[in-house]
CSV table of C-alpha atoms in Angstrom, one decimal:
chain,number,residue,atom,x,y,z
J,33,MET,CA,-20.8,-107.9,54.8
J,34,LEU,CA,-20.2,-108.0,51.0
J,35,ALA,CA,-22.0,-104.7,50.6
J,36,ALA,CA,-19.9,-103.1,53.4
J,37,LEU,CA,-16.7,-104.4,51.9
J,38,LEU,CA,-17.6,-103.2,48.4
J,39,THR,CA,-18.5,-99.8,49.8
J,40,THR,CA,-15.3,-99.5,51.8
J,41,ALA,CA,-13.2,-100.5,48.8
J,42,ALA,CA,-15.0,-97.9,46.6
J,43,VAL,CA,-14.5,-95.2,49.2
J,44,VAL,CA,-10.8,-96.1,49.7
J,45,THR,CA,-10.3,-96.2,45.9
J,46,LEU,CA,-12.0,-92.8,45.5
J,47,VAL,CA,-9.9,-91.3,48.3
J,48,LEU,CA,-6.7,-92.7,46.9
J,49,GLY,CA,-7.6,-91.5,43.4
J,50,TRP,CA,-8.3,-88.0,44.7
J,51,PHE,CA,-5.0,-87.9,46.5
J,52,GLY,CA,-3.2,-89.1,43.4
J,53,TRP,CA,-4.9,-86.5,41.3
J,54,ARG,CA,-4.0,-83.7,43.8
J,55,MET,CA,-0.4,-84.9,43.9
J,56,LEU,CA,-0.3,-84.9,40.1
J,57,GLN,CA,-1.7,-81.4,40.0
J,58,GLN,CA,0.9,-80.2,42.6
J,59,GLU,CA,3.7,-81.9,40.6
J,60,ASN,CA,2.6,-80.2,37.4
J,61,ALA,CA,2.3,-76.8,39.2
J,62,ILE,CA,5.9,-77.2,40.6
J,63,GLN,CA,7.2,-78.2,37.1
J,64,ARG,CA,5.5,-75.2,35.6
J,65,GLU,CA,7.0,-72.9,38.2
J,66,ARG,CA,10.5,-74.3,37.6
J,67,THR,CA,10.0,-73.9,33.9
J,68,ARG,CA,8.9,-70.3,34.3
J,69,GLU,CA,11.9,-69.6,36.6
J,70,ARG,CA,14.3,-71.0,34.0
J,71,LEU,CA,12.7,-68.9,31.3
J,72,GLU,CA,12.8,-65.8,33.4
J,73,ASN,CA,16.5,-66.4,34.2
J,74,ALA,CA,17.3,-67.0,30.5
J,75,ALA,CA,15.4,-63.8,29.6
J,76,ASP,CA,17.2,-61.8,32.2
J,77,ALA,CA,20.6,-63.1,30.9
J,78,MET,CA,19.6,-62.3,27.3
J,79,ALA,CA,18.4,-58.9,28.3
J,80,ALA,CA,21.7,-58.3,30.1
J,81,ARG,CA,23.7,-59.3,27.0
J,82,ILE,CA,21.5,-57.1,24.8
J,83,ARG,CA,22.0,-54.1,27.2
J,84,GLY,CA,25.7,-54.7,27.1
J,85,LYS,CA,25.8,-54.9,23.3
J,86,LEU,CA,23.7,-51.7,23.0
J,87,ALA,CA,26.0,-49.9,25.5
J,88,GLU,CA,29.1,-51.0,23.6
J,89,SER,CA,27.6,-50.0,20.3
J,90,GLY,CA,26.4,-46.7,21.7
J,91,GLU,CA,29.9,-45.9,22.9
J,92,ARG,CA,31.5,-46.8,19.5
J,93,LEU,CA,28.9,-44.7,17.6
J,94,SER,CA,29.2,-41.8,20.1
J,95,GLY,CA,33.0,-41.8,19.6
J,96,TRP,CA,32.6,-41.9,15.8
J,97,LEU,CA,30.2,-38.8,15.9
J,98,ALA,CA,33.2,-36.8,17.0
J,99,HIS,CA,35.2,-37.9,13.9
J,100,GLN,CA,32.5,-38.2,11.1
J,101,GLU,CA,35.1,-37.7,8.4
J,102,THR,CA,36.1,-41.4,8.9
J,103,PRO,CA,33.9,-44.3,7.6
J,104,ALA,CA,31.0,-45.4,9.8
J,105,PRO,CA,32.0,-48.1,12.3
J,106,GLU,CA,30.8,-51.7,11.8
J,107,VAL,CA,28.8,-53.3,14.6
J,108,GLU,CA,28.6,-57.1,14.7
J,109,GLY,CA,25.2,-58.4,13.8
J,110,ALA,CA,23.9,-54.9,12.9
J,111,VAL,CA,23.7,-52.5,10.0
J,112,ILE,CA,24.7,-48.9,10.4
J,113,PHE,CA,22.8,-46.4,8.1
J,114,VAL,CA,24.2,-42.9,8.0
J,115,GLN,CA,22.4,-40.0,6.3
J,116,GLY,CA,24.0,-36.5,6.3
J,117,PRO,CA,23.6,-33.3,4.3
J,118,ASP,CA,26.0,-34.5,1.7
J,119,ARG,CA,26.3,-38.3,1.9
J,120,VAL,CA,24.5,-41.6,2.5
J,121,GLU,CA,26.5,-44.5,3.9
J,122,VAL,CA,25.9,-48.1,4.9
J,123,ALA,CA,28.2,-50.2,7.0
J,124,PRO,CA,29.1,-52.9,6.2
J,125,LYS,CA,29.0,-52.0,2.6
J,126,GLY,CA,26.3,-54.0,0.7
J,127,ALA,CA,24.4,-54.9,3.9
J,128,LEU,CA,21.2,-53.4,2.5
J,129,PRO,CA,19.7,-54.1,-0.9
J,130,TYR,CA,18.4,-50.5,-1.0
J,131,VAL,CA,18.2,-47.4,1.2
J,132,PRO,CA,15.4,-44.9,1.9
J,133,TYR,CA,17.1,-41.9,0.3
J,134,LEU,CA,20.1,-40.9,-1.8
J,135,ILE,CA,21.9,-37.5,-1.9
J,136,PRO,CA,21.7,-36.3,-5.6
J,137,SER,CA,25.2,-35.7,-7.0
J,138,ARG,CA,25.3,-34.3,-10.5
J,139,PRO,CA,28.0,-32.3,-12.3
J,140,ALA,CA,27.0,-29.1,-14.0
J,141,ALA,CA,24.6,-30.0,-16.8
J,142,SER,CA,25.9,-27.1,-18.9
J,143,LEU,CA,29.1,-29.0,-19.6
J,144,PHE,CA,27.1,-31.4,-21.8
J,145,THR,CA,24.7,-28.9,-23.4
J,146,GLU,CA,26.6,-28.3,-26.6
J,147,ALA,CA,27.4,-31.9,-27.2
J,148,GLU,CA,23.8,-33.0,-26.5
J,149,ALA,CA,22.6,-30.5,-29.0
J,150,LEU,CA,24.9,-31.9,-31.6
J,151,GLU,CA,23.7,-35.4,-30.7
J,152,ALA,CA,20.1,-34.4,-31.0
J,153,GLY,CA,20.8,-32.9,-34.4
J,154,THR,CA,22.5,-34.6,-37.3
J,155,GLN,CA,26.1,-34.5,-36.1
J,156,PRO,CA,26.6,-37.5,-33.9
J,157,GLU,CA,30.3,-37.7,-34.8
J,158,ARG,CA,31.0,-34.2,-33.4
J,159,ALA,CA,29.0,-35.0,-30.3
J,160,ALA,CA,31.0,-38.2,-29.8
J,161,GLU,CA,34.3,-36.2,-30.1
J,162,SER,CA,33.1,-33.7,-27.5
J,163,TYR,CA,32.1,-36.5,-25.2
J,164,ARG,CA,35.6,-38.1,-25.7
J,165,ARG,CA,37.3,-34.9,-24.6
J,166,LEU,CA,35.1,-34.6,-21.5
J,167,SER,CA,35.8,-38.3,-20.7
J,168,GLN,CA,39.4,-37.2,-19.9
J,169,HIS,CA,38.2,-34.6,-17.3
J,170,SER,CA,39.9,-34.7,-13.9
J,171,ASP,CA,36.4,-34.9,-12.1
J,172,LYS,CA,35.2,-38.5,-12.1
J,173,ARG,CA,31.6,-37.5,-12.1
J,174,ILE,CA,32.2,-35.5,-15.4
J,175,ARG,CA,34.1,-38.5,-16.9
J,176,ALA,CA,31.3,-40.8,-16.0
J,177,GLY,CA,28.6,-38.5,-17.5
J,178,ALA,CA,30.7,-38.2,-20.7
J,179,LEU,CA,31.3,-41.9,-21.0
J,180,LEU,CA,27.6,-42.7,-20.5
J,181,ARG,CA,26.7,-40.2,-23.3
J,182,LEU,CA,29.5,-41.4,-25.5
J,183,GLY,CA,28.3,-45.0,-25.2
J,184,ARG,CA,24.8,-43.9,-26.0
J,185,VAL,CA,25.7,-42.0,-29.2
J,186,LEU,CA,28.0,-44.7,-30.4
J,187,ARG,CA,25.4,-47.4,-29.9
J,188,LYS,CA,22.9,-45.3,-31.8
J,189,SER,CA,25.4,-44.8,-34.6
J,190,THR,CA,25.9,-48.6,-34.7
J,191,ASP,CA,29.6,-48.3,-33.6
J,192,LEU,CA,29.0,-51.1,-31.2
J,193,LYS,CA,32.6,-51.9,-30.6
J,194,GLY,CA,33.3,-48.3,-29.6
J,195,ALA,CA,30.2,-48.2,-27.4
J,196,MET,CA,31.3,-51.4,-25.6
J,197,VAL,CA,34.7,-49.8,-24.8
J,198,ALA,CA,33.0,-46.7,-23.5
J,199,TYR,CA,30.6,-48.7,-21.2
J,200,GLN,CA,33.5,-50.8,-20.0
J,201,LYS,CA,35.4,-47.7,-18.9
J,202,LEU,CA,32.2,-46.4,-17.3
J,203,SER,CA,31.9,-49.6,-15.3
J,204,GLY,CA,35.4,-49.2,-14.1
J,205,LEU,CA,34.5,-46.0,-12.2
J,206,GLY,CA,32.6,-48.1,-9.6
J,207,ASP,CA,30.4,-46.2,-7.2
J,208,VAL,CA,30.7,-42.7,-8.9
J,209,LEU,CA,27.2,-41.5,-9.5
J,210,VAL,CA,26.1,-40.7,-13.1
J,211,GLU,CA,22.5,-39.5,-13.5
J,212,ASP,CA,21.9,-40.6,-9.9
J,213,TYR,CA,23.0,-44.2,-10.7
J,214,PRO,CA,26.4,-45.9,-9.8
J,215,ALA,CA,28.7,-45.8,-12.8
J,216,GLU,CA,29.3,-49.6,-12.6
J,217,LEU,CA,25.5,-50.3,-12.8
J,218,ALA,CA,25.1,-47.8,-15.7
J,219,GLY,CA,28.1,-49.3,-17.5
J,220,LEU,CA,27.0,-52.9,-17.2
J,221,ASN,CA,23.5,-52.1,-18.3
J,222,GLY,CA,25.0,-50.2,-21.3
J,223,GLN,CA,27.0,-53.3,-22.2
J,224,ARG,CA,23.9,-55.5,-22.0
J,225,LEU,CA,22.0,-53.2,-24.4
J,226,THR,CA,25.0,-53.1,-26.7
J,227,LEU,CA,25.3,-56.9,-26.8
J,228,PHE,CA,21.6,-57.1,-27.5
J,229,ALA,CA,22.0,-54.6,-30.4
J,230,ALA,CA,24.9,-56.7,-31.7
J,231,GLY,CA,22.6,-59.8,-31.8
J,232,ASP,CA,24.5,-61.5,-28.9
J,233,HIS,CA,21.3,-62.4,-27.0
J,234,ASP,CA,23.1,-65.0,-24.8
J,235,GLY,CA,25.8,-62.5,-23.8
J,236,ALA,CA,23.1,-59.9,-23.1
J,237,GLN,CA,21.2,-62.4,-20.9
J,238,ARG,CA,24.4,-63.3,-18.9
J,239,THR,CA,25.1,-59.7,-18.3
J,240,GLY,CA,21.5,-59.1,-17.2
J,241,LEU,CA,21.6,-62.0,-14.7
J,242,GLN,CA,24.9,-60.6,-13.3
J,243,LEU,CA,23.2,-57.3,-12.9
J,244,ALA,CA,20.2,-58.9,-11.1
J,245,GLN,CA,22.5,-60.7,-8.7
J,246,HIS,CA,24.4,-57.5,-7.9
J,247,LEU,CA,21.1,-55.7,-7.3
J,248,ASP,CA,19.9,-58.5,-4.9
J,249,SER,CA,23.2,-58.6,-3.0
J,250,GLY,CA,23.2,-54.9,-2.3
J,251,ARG,CA,26.3,-54.2,-4.3
J,252,TRP,CA,25.3,-50.6,-5.0
J,253,LEU,CA,23.7,-47.8,-3.0
J,254,LEU,CA,20.3,-47.5,-4.5
J,255,THR,CA,16.8,-46.6,-3.5
J,256,ARG,CA,14.1,-49.3,-3.7
J,257,GLY,CA,12.5,-47.6,-6.7
J,258,MET,CA,15.8,-47.7,-8.6
J,259,ALA,CA,16.5,-51.3,-7.6
J,260,ASP,CA,13.0,-52.5,-8.6
J,261,TYR,CA,13.1,-50.5,-11.9
J,262,PHE,CA,16.3,-52.2,-13.1
J,263,ARG,CA,15.4,-55.6,-11.7
J,264,ASP,CA,12.0,-55.7,-13.5
J,265,GLU,CA,13.9,-54.9,-16.7
J,266,LEU,CA,16.3,-57.8,-16.2
J,267,THR,CA,14.5,-60.8,-14.8
J,268,GLN,CA,11.0,-62.0,-13.7
J,269,SER,CA,12.4,-64.3,-11.0
J,270,ALA,CA,11.2,-64.0,-7.5
J,271,ARG,CA,13.0,-61.5,-5.3
J,272,PRO,CA,15.0,-63.1,-2.5
């Protein structure tokens, strides 16, 4: 009798355990199915929102293509990069730290040939005077090129005060390209070099850090090679 009772109890326990295990498996399968359905529904909703955003952005960009003389439109959460035969544009401005390519924009080099020959010789004063005249030109690109060269010749002539004034005026020309660099970048770098030449190492370091911050924030339209070249000259800190 005892053996029969123990056997029966063991069989009942095994059967109940098996049924419990099966029910647990089924419950887990149902839970997994519900979780998968929720994920699929969320993915479908996300895909629908993405398609809607892409369609909206596509319409805006298609409309802009008919009026390319206007600035590129801004799309929320995205960066628009425009490259044409005569321009490169990023919207919103400063959204990229560097771009793949820049359109070269240089004034006629012959305008500076005579003054550069004087600068290379032994007549820096006459070269500076020629650069000063060109710095009044109506074309901003020519003014920028003249101010860059004027700052250089004055700095070499140890007229550091005059060089600083020239570089400050150059910085004020903003995004105008001079020797393929933005005038503001070239002007600030010239000020840094002038401060260093004047023995103001703290001032030069502050200007250098300001330049590095502007480079990291995408303030100017530069290629990666340009950005890395200047940044390596200014700081050894890790890139963001």
